mmCIF file of C-alpha atoms in Angstrom:
data_model
loop_
_atom_site.group_PDB
_atom_site.id
_atom_site.type_symbol
_atom_site.label_atom_id
_atom_site.label_comp_id
_atom_site.label_asym_id
_atom_site.label_seq_id
_atom_site.Cartn_x
_atom_site.Cartn_y
_atom_site.Cartn_z
ATOM 1 C CA MET A 1 151.384 63.905 110.773
ATOM 2 C CA SER A 2 147.954 63.232 109.360
ATOM 3 C CA GLU A 3 148.689 65.659 106.535
ATOM 4 C CA SER A 4 151.509 63.460 105.287
ATOM 5 C CA ASN A 5 148.985 60.665 104.685
ATOM 6 C CA SER A 6 147.083 62.673 102.100
ATOM 7 C CA VAL A 7 146.610 61.924 98.430
ATOM 8 C CA LEU A 8 145.484 64.938 96.404
ATOM 9 C CA VAL A 9 143.680 63.700 93.303
ATOM 10 C CA GLY A 10 144.184 65.749 90.136
ATOM 11 C CA LYS A 11 144.304 65.100 86.422
ATOM 12 C CA LYS A 12 146.718 62.159 86.247
ATOM 13 C CA PRO A 13 145.497 58.609 85.492
ATOM 14 C CA ILE A 14 143.487 57.090 88.335
ATOM 15 C CA MET A 15 145.980 54.259 88.900
ATOM 16 C CA ASN A 16 148.665 56.779 89.931
ATOM 17 C CA TYR A 17 146.540 57.815 92.897
ATOM 18 C CA VAL A 18 145.458 54.248 93.629
ATOM 19 C CA LEU A 19 149.130 53.266 93.866
ATOM 20 C CA ALA A 20 149.846 56.260 96.129
ATOM 21 C CA CYS A 21 147.124 55.084 98.537
ATOM 22 C CA ILE A 22 148.336 51.472 98.513
ATOM 23 C CA THR A 23 151.920 52.610 99.138
ATOM 24 C CA LEU A 24 150.820 54.665 102.163
ATOM 25 C CA PHE A 25 148.883 51.730 103.643
ATOM 26 C CA HIS A 26 151.764 49.330 102.998
ATOM 27 C CA GLY A 27 154.055 51.837 104.720
ATOM 28 C CA GLY A 28 152.017 51.379 107.884
ATOM 29 C CA ALA A 29 149.467 54.184 107.614
ATOM 30 C CA LYS A 30 146.253 53.543 109.554
ATOM 31 C CA GLU A 31 144.422 56.346 107.770
ATOM 32 C CA VAL A 32 144.720 57.874 104.325
ATOM 33 C CA HIS A 33 142.955 61.067 103.270
ATOM 34 C CA VAL A 34 141.937 61.251 99.615
ATOM 35 C CA LYS A 35 141.238 64.868 98.646
ATOM 36 C CA ALA A 36 140.044 66.558 95.464
ATOM 37 C CA ARG A 37 138.565 69.796 94.183
ATOM 38 C CA GLY A 38 136.150 70.611 91.383
ATOM 39 C CA ARG A 39 135.902 68.128 88.563
ATOM 40 C CA ALA A 40 138.484 65.836 90.134
ATOM 41 C CA ILE A 41 135.916 64.937 92.820
ATOM 42 C CA SER A 42 134.399 62.121 90.749
ATOM 43 C CA ARG A 43 137.916 60.863 90.070
ATOM 44 C CA ALA A 44 138.633 60.766 93.827
ATOM 45 C CA VAL A 45 135.570 58.543 94.304
ATOM 46 C CA ASP A 46 136.860 56.275 91.524
ATOM 47 C CA VAL A 47 140.262 56.046 93.257
ATOM 48 C CA VAL A 48 138.672 55.051 96.576
ATOM 49 C CA GLU A 49 136.435 52.452 94.936
ATOM 50 C CA VAL A 50 139.340 50.858 93.034
ATOM 51 C CA VAL A 51 141.497 50.749 96.192
ATOM 52 C CA ARG A 52 138.711 49.088 98.197
ATOM 53 C CA ARG A 53 137.300 46.733 95.616
ATOM 54 C CA ARG A 54 140.325 45.623 93.709
ATOM 55 C CA PHE A 55 143.299 45.879 96.060
ATOM 56 C CA LEU A 56 142.582 46.368 99.763
ATOM 57 C CA PRO A 57 139.172 44.959 100.717
ATOM 58 C CA ASP A 58 139.948 45.449 104.428
ATOM 59 C CA VAL A 59 140.041 49.228 103.972
ATOM 60 C CA LYS A 60 136.895 50.992 105.195
ATOM 61 C CA ILE A 61 135.530 54.447 104.458
ATOM 62 C CA LYS A 62 135.670 56.238 107.801
ATOM 63 C CA LYS A 63 134.296 59.599 106.753
ATOM 64 C CA VAL A 64 133.349 61.590 103.666
ATOM 65 C CA GLY A 65 133.374 65.370 104.001
ATOM 66 C CA ILE A 66 132.351 67.873 101.368
ATOM 67 C CA GLY A 67 132.868 71.613 101.361
ATOM 68 C CA THR A 68 133.653 74.767 99.440
ATOM 69 C CA GLU A 69 136.921 76.596 98.891
ATOM 70 C CA GLN A 70 137.340 80.096 97.577
ATOM 71 C CA VAL A 71 139.757 80.402 94.714
ATOM 72 C CA THR A 72 141.260 83.774 93.911
ATOM 73 C CA ALA A 73 140.905 84.368 90.219
ATOM 74 C CA LYS A 74 143.952 84.316 88.002
ATOM 75 C CA VAL A 75 142.995 87.561 86.283
ATOM 76 C CA GLU A 76 143.598 90.635 88.426
ATOM 77 C CA GLY A 77 140.369 92.364 89.479
ATOM 78 C CA SER A 78 137.931 89.545 88.775
ATOM 79 C CA ALA A 79 135.845 88.157 91.618
ATOM 80 C CA PRO A 80 136.977 85.032 93.492
ATOM 81 C CA THR A 81 135.097 81.885 92.552
ATOM 82 C CA ASN A 82 133.961 78.971 94.683
ATOM 83 C CA VAL A 83 135.058 75.414 94.099
ATOM 84 C CA SER A 84 133.633 72.309 95.750
ATOM 85 C CA THR A 85 135.926 69.972 97.662
ATOM 86 C CA ILE A 86 135.780 66.418 98.958
ATOM 87 C CA GLU A 87 137.851 64.612 101.570
ATOM 88 C CA ILE A 88 137.429 60.854 101.913
ATOM 89 C CA THR A 89 139.080 59.308 104.956
ATOM 90 C CA LEU A 90 140.094 55.668 104.508
ATOM 91 C CA GLU A 91 140.855 53.466 107.492
ATOM 92 C CA ARG A 92 142.504 50.106 107.693
ATOM 93 C CA MET B 1 108.520 57.186 100.497
ATOM 94 C CA SER B 2 112.123 58.172 100.971
ATOM 95 C CA GLU B 3 112.717 57.432 97.310
ATOM 96 C CA SER B 4 110.362 60.207 96.261
ATOM 97 C CA ASN B 5 112.674 62.695 97.979
ATOM 98 C CA SER B 6 115.549 61.941 95.658
ATOM 99 C CA VAL B 7 117.260 64.254 93.186
ATOM 100 C CA LEU B 8 119.296 62.422 90.558
ATOM 101 C CA VAL B 9 121.976 64.784 89.259
ATOM 102 C CA GLY B 10 122.829 64.488 85.561
ATOM 103 C CA LYS B 11 124.002 66.804 82.821
ATOM 104 C CA LYS B 12 121.553 69.693 83.161
ATOM 105 C CA PRO B 13 122.640 73.057 84.632
ATOM 106 C CA ILE B 14 123.333 72.909 88.363
ATOM 107 C CA MET B 15 120.552 75.364 89.230
ATOM 108 C CA ASN B 16 117.911 72.902 87.940
ATOM 109 C CA TYR B 17 118.919 70.419 90.638
ATOM 110 C CA VAL B 18 119.326 73.143 93.268
ATOM 111 C CA LEU B 19 115.752 74.227 92.592
ATOM 112 C CA ALA B 20 114.540 70.616 92.787
ATOM 113 C CA CYS B 21 116.100 70.286 96.257
ATOM 114 C CA ILE B 22 114.656 73.586 97.472
ATOM 115 C CA THR B 23 111.201 72.626 96.165
ATOM 116 C CA LEU B 24 111.336 69.320 98.052
ATOM 117 C CA PHE B 25 112.325 71.044 101.304
ATOM 118 C CA HIS B 26 109.671 73.722 100.863
ATOM 119 C CA GLY B 27 107.150 70.934 100.272
ATOM 120 C CA GLY B 28 107.874 69.688 103.776
ATOM 121 C CA ALA B 29 110.585 67.095 103.172
ATOM 122 C CA LYS B 30 112.809 66.446 106.200
ATOM 123 C CA GLU B 31 115.406 64.635 104.120
ATOM 124 C CA VAL B 32 116.512 64.928 100.519
ATOM 125 C CA HIS B 33 118.823 62.430 98.808
ATOM 126 C CA VAL B 34 121.103 63.862 96.132
ATOM 127 C CA LYS B 35 122.441 61.056 93.938
ATOM 128 C CA ALA B 36 124.837 60.927 91.013
ATOM 129 C CA ARG B 37 126.971 58.535 89.001
ATOM 130 C CA GLY B 38 130.282 58.886 87.225
ATOM 131 C CA ARG B 39 131.312 62.380 86.176
ATOM 132 C CA ALA B 40 128.140 63.900 87.585
ATOM 133 C CA ILE B 41 129.476 63.210 91.097
ATOM 134 C CA SER B 42 131.362 66.511 91.261
ATOM 135 C CA ARG B 43 128.224 68.248 90.027
ATOM 136 C CA ALA B 44 126.203 66.668 92.862
ATOM 137 C CA VAL B 45 128.658 68.121 95.373
ATOM 138 C CA ASP B 46 128.259 71.535 93.707
ATOM 139 C CA VAL B 47 124.459 71.241 93.999
ATOM 140 C CA VAL B 48 124.643 70.443 97.705
ATOM 141 C CA GLU B 49 127.062 73.280 98.396
ATOM 142 C CA VAL B 50 124.906 75.847 96.550
ATOM 143 C CA VAL B 51 121.776 74.667 98.381
ATOM 144 C CA ARG B 52 123.471 74.944 101.766
ATOM 145 C CA ARG B 53 125.491 78.097 101.291
ATOM 146 C CA ARG B 54 123.253 80.236 99.159
ATOM 147 C CA PHE B 55 119.674 79.185 99.877
ATOM 148 C CA LEU B 56 119.065 76.967 102.909
ATOM 149 C CA PRO B 57 121.763 77.471 105.563
ATOM 150 C CA ASP B 58 119.776 75.382 108.066
ATOM 151 C CA VAL B 59 120.189 72.266 105.913
ATOM 152 C CA LYS B 60 122.836 69.871 107.210
ATOM 153 C CA ILE B 61 124.674 67.045 105.514
ATOM 154 C CA LYS B 62 123.521 63.926 107.343
ATOM 155 C CA LYS B 63 125.473 61.322 105.432
ATOM 156 C CA VAL B 64 127.650 60.909 102.361
ATOM 157 C CA GLY B 65 127.857 57.441 100.873
ATOM 158 C CA ILE B 66 129.985 56.330 97.946
ATOM 159 C CA GLY B 67 129.833 53.097 96.029
ATOM 160 C CA THR B 68 130.104 51.266 92.728
ATOM 161 C CA GLU B 69 127.427 50.201 90.279
ATOM 162 C CA GLN B 70 127.827 47.750 87.450
ATOM 163 C CA VAL B 71 126.645 49.025 84.114
ATOM 164 C CA THR B 72 125.849 46.555 81.366
ATOM 165 C CA ALA B 73 127.544 47.685 78.209
ATOM 166 C CA LYS B 74 125.493 49.017 75.340
ATOM 167 C CA VAL B 75 127.328 46.892 72.796
ATOM 168 C CA GLU B 76 126.305 43.228 72.878
ATOM 169 C CA GLY B 77 129.075 40.942 74.119
ATOM 170 C CA SER B 78 131.332 43.528 75.719
ATOM 171 C CA ALA B 79 132.107 43.256 79.422
ATOM 172 C CA PRO B 80 130.088 45.258 81.968
ATOM 173 C CA THR B 81 131.889 48.301 83.338
ATOM 174 C CA ASN B 82 131.908 49.784 86.821
ATOM 175 C CA VAL B 83 130.776 53.294 87.595
ATOM 176 C CA SER B 84 131.219 55.144 90.884
ATOM 177 C CA THR B 85 128.192 56.534 92.692
ATOM 178 C CA ILE B 86 127.532 59.054 95.434
ATOM 179 C CA GLU B 87 124.496 59.623 97.634
ATOM 180 C CA ILE B 88 124.418 62.735 99.793
ATOM 181 C CA THR B 89 121.631 62.849 102.382
ATOM 182 C CA LEU B 90 120.541 66.354 103.340
ATOM 183 C CA GLU B 91 118.546 66.966 106.502
ATOM 184 C CA ARG B 92 116.603 69.969 107.640
#
């Protein structure tokens, strides 16, 4: 249930993810989880700031969690690498 | 006082900032603030994860704050732009 209210931030323009968040809140979501890995982390923070400051000022940041995920390398035999993750929980 | 225990993450290699954090903790700091702006945000998360997972497993993340700062443009007359910020408070 909570998983369906997730926005995974990647390489698309920031406004795509901003719109995804707004759509979820307008659809009645009380919480939206904005997630990202690696370099997209700074983009996830941008998304949250644009949502809060430009569109939905009543949305609060409930929690920010950071962590590490292991990524199995694409090339067979090479060691798995670590990638940082962020999960920002927004609450209305 | 708390300001002196800050590590501002920029464009240098991650290990520079990791070492700065470790040095502060070894110098007796109870809290270290890891800060970054813009694209360096993902790098700040990397720094924190390396500190915690590889060097100081007893360090906990006390708080993660995100925000926006206004940057006055370098070119005279152009509008100020917004940049996202992060501040991760580490506690031993």
